[in-house]
Amino acid sequence: MLIGDNMKSIEKKIDSLRWALSYHSDRYYNDDAPEIDDYEYDMMMRELKALEEKYPQYDTPDSPTKKVGGKADNSFESVVHTVKMESLQDAFSRDEMLDFDKRVKEVVPNAEYVVEPKIDGLSVSLEYRDGVFVRGSTRGDGNVGEDVSGNLRVIHNVPLKLTQPIPFIEVRGEVYMPKKSFERVVDRQLLNDEKPFKNPRNAAAGSLRQKDSAVTAGRGLDIFIFNIQQIEGAELSSHKASLDFLKEIGFHTVPFYKKVNNMDAALTEIDRIGESRGNLEFDIDGAVVKVDNFSNRELLGSTAKYPKWAAAFKYPPEEKQTKLIDIEIAVGRTGVLTPTAVLESVHLAGTTVSRATLHNQDFIKDKGIAIGDIVTVRKAGDIIPEVLCVNQHNSDSIYAFPAICPSCGQTVIREKGEAAIRCINPQCPAQLLRNLIHFCSRDAMDIEGLGPAVIETFVENGLIRNTADIYNLDYDRIAQLEGFKQTSANNIKNSVEKSKSIDLSKLIFALGIRHIGAKAGKLLADHFRNIDAIMSASADDVLKIEGFGQVMADSLVGYFRTDAAKQLIQKLRLCGVNMKSVSVIKDERFAGMTFVLTGTLPTLKRNEASKIIESFGGKTSSSVSKKTTYVLAGEEAGSKLDKAQSLGINIIDEETFKNMIK
């Protein structure tokens, strides 16, 4: 029997596991930003369950072992689920599946099963009345979810009208992002200097929770329906019959499912699904075994968290040992140097793997990785191969990153507090496409007609080799390109010429300087008034501007110290690009004031209101704090309005605002 300090250590371990599971559950379900993989999470959950069973005096009703992971996001309207959206009990071995079978057979001796893949996505409910889609919601905590009807409507395989006018049906499905869509989204995020999604599951969750349905529509989401929650107007007695029926009335059902007579046959099907998962166009993280007969399910019932008539077999991450032949350094579109391991080919999770990510220099140093080592490789989330550890060192020295950029030869830097080593040369060839797209974007130089696809075409055809080439385009040659005519070439020419007179603040933002956004560009332009003053400013000079910190100041000064930046500014100047602030401050009535805009204003767009505020010496912020002077609120103002009320901030509407600027 354990007493004293031993019992305290057990209690401490349980508390630690609960905290870690709650934290990682929140990161996974609600932030769509997991920090550990599913297998690590599942193993922690297992350990906690075992401890709670062994030491019931420490068991509590609010333990993560008794809760579904997610919760309703209060940025969406809540939906109370009439039929609870339960999670599934997990199994990690054949023995555990046989134990599940034994428990089922004690109640239903002749139970038959249906085996289907476990899609790795976001679980949702779809409701239909008289065959017409009326509402869709996320699972949330199983009892209360989020109304995401608008975003579900734009998913191609969500039927808005069924082939039969069923009086009422609620189905459960999994929204997922196909692997090809995921690759496109990540490419786009990298082009826009955004943090990319970690995996398709989190990409799907983040896309479905967008406030703008147009964003969701552009993400290429899909859905598989796998269950009937409730139905009126039809009698169904088994799971397989229900899946066949769902397919018949227009649903995109789970892609393959098989009815089997016993657990041995179910295990064979689990193995078959596992062997095929590397060739699927979507992610699965296991296979689900369900009792087929609905009457038998009622006899078996449910626990507080999951049904007793189903189990999810989770495939363990497959690991293999191989030799690390070389390490290649690639320069990403944001300048980050990324190491990739070149491996002796090994078969892993259904595919041949010859390359794997090494993340960054810190990762290589922590693992002690060197070329020639024997390493263990795993597919993280069954998608991106990664090196886990070194099994055998064949070199005395750990691999070190190059001191210069392999693309342009400029010295690379590592900013304080960052893991990434990056090239900050604005003319680095590896970063060219991303820099050009940013330079021409609406919030930067606003060159209409030079979108990502057009810029990529011009780069491929040698029309643009650096940023300054935008102002020296060969418009006759453009007119001869496939898909272009003289009219489109002239339109681009007019947009390019127009951009030359744009305000200095836009040019500063367009340069893509690290940590210098659109608002920082405006503050710099208003303070220094011309590019030469900015280029000659010290970090101390920049820090005098309210809103600038040390990191921003150092980044700005460091950028303009590079020869490449000086050369680019000189080329743009010779092309006739404006280098002075053209903004005019009417008066200083809003000097020292900070406005936060929220909701939809009756007549003004937010950017219009922001420009007005700035023209009277004020500034805008994206978040409410004690320093906020006014919150300008329109229709459907959300959490910012609530926070302003709680802090006692002055809240004004558009009419009041217009009176203030008369």
mmCIF file of N, CA, C and O in Angstrom, residues 348-397:
data_model
loop_
_atom_site.group_PDB
_atom_site.id
_atom_site.type_symbol
_atom_site.label_atom_id
_atom_site.label_comp_id
_atom_site.label_asym_id
_atom_site.label_seq_id
_atom_site.Cartn_x
_atom_site.Cartn_y
_atom_site.Cartn_z
ATOM 1 N N LEU A 348 7.390 3.470 -45.812
ATOM 2 C CA LEU A 348 6.815 3.953 -44.555
ATOM 3 C C LEU A 348 5.376 4.403 -44.767
ATOM 4 O O LEU A 348 5.111 5.253 -45.620
ATOM 5 N N ALA A 349 4.452 3.798 -44.001
ATOM 6 C CA ALA A 349 3.028 4.179 -44.049
ATOM 7 C C ALA A 349 2.487 4.193 -45.474
ATOM 8 O O ALA A 349 1.772 5.107 -45.885
ATOM 9 N N GLY A 350 2.858 3.182 -46.251
ATOM 10 C CA GLY A 350 2.284 3.014 -47.580
ATOM 11 C C GLY A 350 3.009 3.724 -48.700
ATOM 12 O O GLY A 350 2.627 3.600 -49.861
ATOM 13 N N THR A 351 4.073 4.493 -48.384
ATOM 14 C CA THR A 351 4.796 5.210 -49.434
ATOM 15 C C THR A 351 6.306 5.045 -49.242
ATOM 16 O O THR A 351 6.778 4.699 -48.164
ATOM 17 N N THR A 352 7.053 5.326 -50.302
ATOM 18 C CA THR A 352 8.508 5.290 -50.227
ATOM 19 C C THR A 352 9.010 6.655 -49.786
ATOM 20 O O THR A 352 8.689 7.680 -50.406
ATOM 21 N N VAL A 353 9.788 6.682 -48.715
ATOM 22 C CA VAL A 353 10.283 7.931 -48.145
ATOM 23 C C VAL A 353 11.784 8.033 -48.369
ATOM 24 O O VAL A 353 12.540 7.118 -48.034
ATOM 25 N N SER A 354 12.213 9.152 -48.969
ATOM 26 C CA SER A 354 13.641 9.385 -49.170
ATOM 27 C C SER A 354 14.063 10.762 -48.662
ATOM 28 O O SER A 354 15.238 11.108 -48.719
ATOM 29 N N ARG A 355 13.107 11.539 -48.157
ATOM 30 C CA ARG A 355 13.393 12.865 -47.607
ATOM 31 C C ARG A 355 12.552 13.073 -46.355
ATOM 32 O O ARG A 355 11.435 12.552 -46.246
ATOM 33 N N ALA A 356 13.077 13.847 -45.403
ATOM 34 C CA ALA A 356 12.346 14.105 -44.159
ATOM 35 C C ALA A 356 12.747 15.460 -43.611
ATOM 36 O O ALA A 356 13.869 15.933 -43.816
ATOM 37 N N THR A 357 11.832 16.090 -42.886
ATOM 38 C CA THR A 357 12.113 17.410 -42.323
ATOM 39 C C THR A 357 13.023 17.292 -41.102
ATOM 40 O O THR A 357 12.931 16.342 -40.324
ATOM 41 N N LEU A 358 13.884 18.292 -40.953
ATOM 42 C CA LEU A 358 14.746 18.405 -39.772
ATOM 43 C C LEU A 358 14.438 19.692 -38.991
ATOM 44 O O LEU A 358 15.174 20.049 -38.072
ATOM 45 N N HIS A 359 13.399 20.392 -39.389
ATOM 46 C CA HIS A 359 12.857 21.563 -38.700
ATOM 47 C C HIS A 359 13.803 22.772 -38.715
ATOM 48 O O HIS A 359 13.579 23.730 -39.446
ATOM 49 N N ASN A 360 14.835 22.767 -37.859
ATOM 50 C CA ASN A 360 15.719 23.933 -37.752
ATOM 51 C C ASN A 360 17.034 23.539 -37.081
ATOM 52 O O ASN A 360 17.233 22.385 -36.712
ATOM 53 N N GLN A 361 17.932 24.520 -36.914
ATOM 54 C CA GLN A 361 19.248 24.242 -36.332
ATOM 55 C C GLN A 361 19.146 23.709 -34.905
ATOM 56 O O GLN A 361 19.901 22.811 -34.501
ATOM 57 N N ASP A 362 18.209 24.263 -34.108
ATOM 58 C CA ASP A 362 18.052 23.802 -32.722
ATOM 59 C C ASP A 362 17.669 22.331 -32.678
ATOM 60 O O ASP A 362 18.159 21.573 -31.825
ATOM 61 N N PHE A 363 16.785 21.921 -33.574
ATOM 62 C CA PHE A 363 16.359 20.518 -33.628
ATOM 63 C C PHE A 363 17.558 19.620 -33.934
ATOM 64 O O PHE A 363 17.760 18.583 -33.290
ATOM 65 N N ILE A 364 18.363 20.017 -34.906
ATOM 66 C CA ILE A 364 19.539 19.236 -35.288
ATOM 67 C C ILE A 364 20.527 19.145 -34.129
ATOM 68 O O ILE A 364 21.079 18.075 -33.836
ATOM 69 N N LYS A 365 20.714 20.263 -33.439
ATOM 70 C CA LYS A 365 21.646 20.295 -32.302
ATOM 71 C C LYS A 365 21.141 19.432 -31.146
ATOM 72 O O LYS A 365 21.909 18.666 -30.548
ATOM 73 N N ASP A 366 19.852 19.552 -30.826
ATOM 74 C CA ASP A 366 19.283 18.781 -29.714
ATOM 75 C C ASP A 366 19.377 17.277 -29.964
ATOM 76 O O ASP A 366 19.615 16.493 -29.040
ATOM 77 N N LYS A 367 19.166 16.872 -31.221
ATOM 78 C CA LYS A 367 19.207 15.441 -31.556
ATOM 79 C C LYS A 367 20.631 14.957 -31.859
ATOM 80 O O LYS A 367 20.860 13.754 -31.941
ATOM 81 N N GLY A 368 21.568 15.891 -32.010
ATOM 82 C CA GLY A 368 22.938 15.511 -32.327
ATOM 83 C C GLY A 368 23.080 14.891 -33.701
ATOM 84 O O GLY A 368 23.819 13.925 -33.893
ATOM 85 N N ILE A 369 22.393 15.452 -34.692
ATOM 86 C CA ILE A 369 22.324 14.845 -36.029
ATOM 87 C C ILE A 369 23.519 15.251 -36.888
ATOM 88 O O ILE A 369 23.915 16.419 -36.922
ATOM 89 N N ALA A 370 24.070 14.270 -37.600
ATOM 90 C CA ALA A 370 25.163 14.521 -38.545
ATOM 91 C C ALA A 370 24.960 13.664 -39.786
ATOM 92 O O ALA A 370 24.291 12.624 -39.742
ATOM 93 N N ILE A 371 25.522 14.117 -40.886
ATOM 94 C CA ILE A 371 25.444 13.349 -42.136
ATOM 95 C C ILE A 371 26.148 12.004 -41.942
ATOM 96 O O ILE A 371 27.241 11.932 -41.376
ATOM 97 N N GLY A 372 25.505 10.928 -42.389
ATOM 98 C CA GLY A 372 26.052 9.589 -42.230
ATOM 99 C C GLY A 372 25.455 8.805 -41.070
ATOM 100 O O GLY A 372 25.659 7.591 -40.952
ATOM 101 N N ASP A 373 24.689 9.500 -40.202
ATOM 102 C CA ASP A 373 24.076 8.824 -39.051
ATOM 103 C C ASP A 373 22.971 7.862 -39.484
ATOM 104 O O ASP A 373 22.333 8.050 -40.530
ATOM 105 N N ILE A 374 22.722 6.840 -38.644
ATOM 106 C CA ILE A 374 21.546 5.988 -38.795
ATOM 107 C C ILE A 374 20.453 6.589 -37.928
ATOM 108 O O ILE A 374 20.637 6.782 -36.722
ATOM 109 N N VAL A 375 19.322 6.931 -38.540
ATOM 110 C CA VAL A 375 18.256 7.647 -37.831
ATOM 111 C C VAL A 375 16.936 6.887 -37.907
ATOM 112 O O VAL A 375 16.744 6.030 -38.778
ATOM 113 N N THR A 376 16.042 7.221 -36.965
ATOM 114 C CA THR A 376 14.681 6.698 -36.998
ATOM 115 C C THR A 376 13.773 7.735 -37.642
ATOM 116 O O THR A 376 13.801 8.912 -37.265
ATOM 117 N N VAL A 377 12.976 7.292 -38.605
ATOM 118 C CA VAL A 377 12.089 8.194 -39.343
ATOM 119 C C VAL A 377 10.644 7.802 -39.090
ATOM 120 O O VAL A 377 10.313 6.618 -38.991
ATOM 121 N N ARG A 378 9.776 8.802 -38.975
ATOM 122 C CA ARG A 378 8.346 8.560 -38.781
ATOM 123 C C ARG A 378 7.570 9.556 -39.617
ATOM 124 O O ARG A 378 8.028 10.665 -39.848
ATOM 125 N N LYS A 379 6.388 9.141 -40.054
ATOM 126 C CA LYS A 379 5.495 10.082 -40.745
ATOM 127 C C LYS A 379 4.612 10.755 -39.710
ATOM 128 O O LYS A 379 3.766 10.111 -39.085
ATOM 129 N N ALA A 380 4.808 12.048 -39.514
ATOM 130 C CA ALA A 380 4.010 12.803 -38.546
ATOM 131 C C ALA A 380 2.626 13.031 -39.110
ATOM 132 O O ALA A 380 2.464 13.673 -40.131
ATOM 133 N N GLY A 381 1.607 12.489 -38.429
ATOM 134 C CA GLY A 381 0.252 12.604 -38.952
ATOM 135 C C GLY A 381 0.092 11.905 -40.275
ATOM 136 O O GLY A 381 -0.798 12.211 -41.044
ATOM 137 N N ASP A 382 0.974 10.922 -40.559
ATOM 138 C CA ASP A 382 0.938 10.151 -41.803
ATOM 139 C C ASP A 382 1.136 11.014 -43.039
ATOM 140 O O ASP A 382 0.777 10.640 -44.137
ATOM 141 N N ILE A 383 1.703 12.223 -42.883
ATOM 142 C CA ILE A 383 1.874 13.095 -44.043
ATOM 143 C C ILE A 383 3.339 13.485 -44.221
ATOM 144 O O ILE A 383 3.967 13.144 -45.196
ATOM 145 N N ILE A 384 3.893 14.215 -43.262
ATOM 146 C CA ILE A 384 5.234 14.758 -43.416
ATOM 147 C C ILE A 384 6.231 13.864 -42.679
ATOM 148 O O ILE A 384 6.183 13.752 -41.463
ATOM 149 N N PRO A 385 7.149 13.233 -43.393
ATOM 150 C CA PRO A 385 8.164 12.417 -42.718
ATOM 151 C C PRO A 385 9.080 13.300 -41.866
ATOM 152 O O PRO A 385 9.431 14.411 -42.264
ATOM 153 N N GLU A 386 9.459 12.805 -40.684
ATOM 154 C CA GLU A 386 10.365 13.545 -39.818
ATOM 155 C C GLU A 386 11.366 12.598 -39.180
ATOM 156 O O GLU A 386 11.078 11.414 -38.977
ATOM 157 N N VAL A 387 12.542 13.129 -38.875
ATOM 158 C CA VAL A 387 13.565 12.356 -38.183
ATOM 159 C C VAL A 387 13.302 12.445 -36.692
ATOM 160 O O VAL A 387 13.223 13.549 -36.136
ATOM 161 N N LEU A 388 13.148 11.287 -36.041
ATOM 162 C CA LEU A 388 12.848 11.260 -34.613
ATOM 163 C C LEU A 388 14.095 11.306 -33.749
ATOM 164 O O LEU A 388 14.152 12.036 -32.767
ATOM 165 N N CYS A 389 15.092 10.472 -34.090
ATOM 166 C CA CYS A 389 16.271 10.379 -33.247
ATOM 167 C C CYS A 389 17.415 9.736 -34.021
ATOM 168 O O CYS A 389 17.223 9.201 -35.115
ATOM 169 N N VAL A 390 18.585 9.819 -33.431
ATOM 170 C CA VAL A 390 19.762 9.166 -33.995
ATOM 171 C C VAL A 390 19.964 7.834 -33.286
ATOM 172 O O VAL A 390 19.992 7.771 -32.054
ATOM 173 N N ASN A 391 20.091 6.756 -34.066
ATOM 174 C CA ASN A 391 20.331 5.430 -33.493
ATOM 175 C C ASN A 391 21.814 5.077 -33.451
ATOM 176 O O ASN A 391 22.273 4.350 -32.575
ATOM 177 N N GLN A 392 22.545 5.625 -34.435
ATOM 178 C CA GLN A 392 23.970 5.316 -34.499
ATOM 179 C C GLN A 392 24.712 6.502 -35.107
ATOM 180 O O GLN A 392 24.455 6.906 -36.240
ATOM 181 N N HIS A 393 25.643 7.072 -34.329
ATOM 182 C CA HIS A 393 26.433 8.199 -34.831
ATOM 183 C C HIS A 393 27.596 7.686 -35.667
ATOM 184 O O HIS A 393 28.348 6.808 -35.239
ATOM 185 N N ASN A 394 27.770 8.240 -36.851
ATOM 186 C CA ASN A 394 28.896 7.883 -37.717
ATOM 187 C C ASN A 394 29.802 9.079 -37.975
ATOM 188 O O ASN A 394 30.594 9.092 -38.906
ATOM 189 N N SER A 395 29.632 10.119 -37.147
ATOM 190 C CA SER A 395 30.454 11.318 -37.286
ATOM 191 C C SER A 395 30.608 11.970 -35.920
ATOM 192 O O SER A 395 29.715 11.884 -35.071
ATOM 193 N N ASP A 396 31.748 12.626 -35.693
ATOM 194 C CA ASP A 396 31.991 13.285 -34.407
ATOM 195 C C ASP A 396 31.386 14.681 -34.347
ATOM 196 O O ASP A 396 31.203 15.239 -33.267
ATOM 197 N N SER A 397 31.083 15.259 -35.490
ATOM 198 C CA SER A 397 30.599 16.643 -35.518
ATOM 199 C C SER A 397 29.126 16.719 -35.898
ATOM 200 O O SER A 397 28.670 15.997 -36.781
#
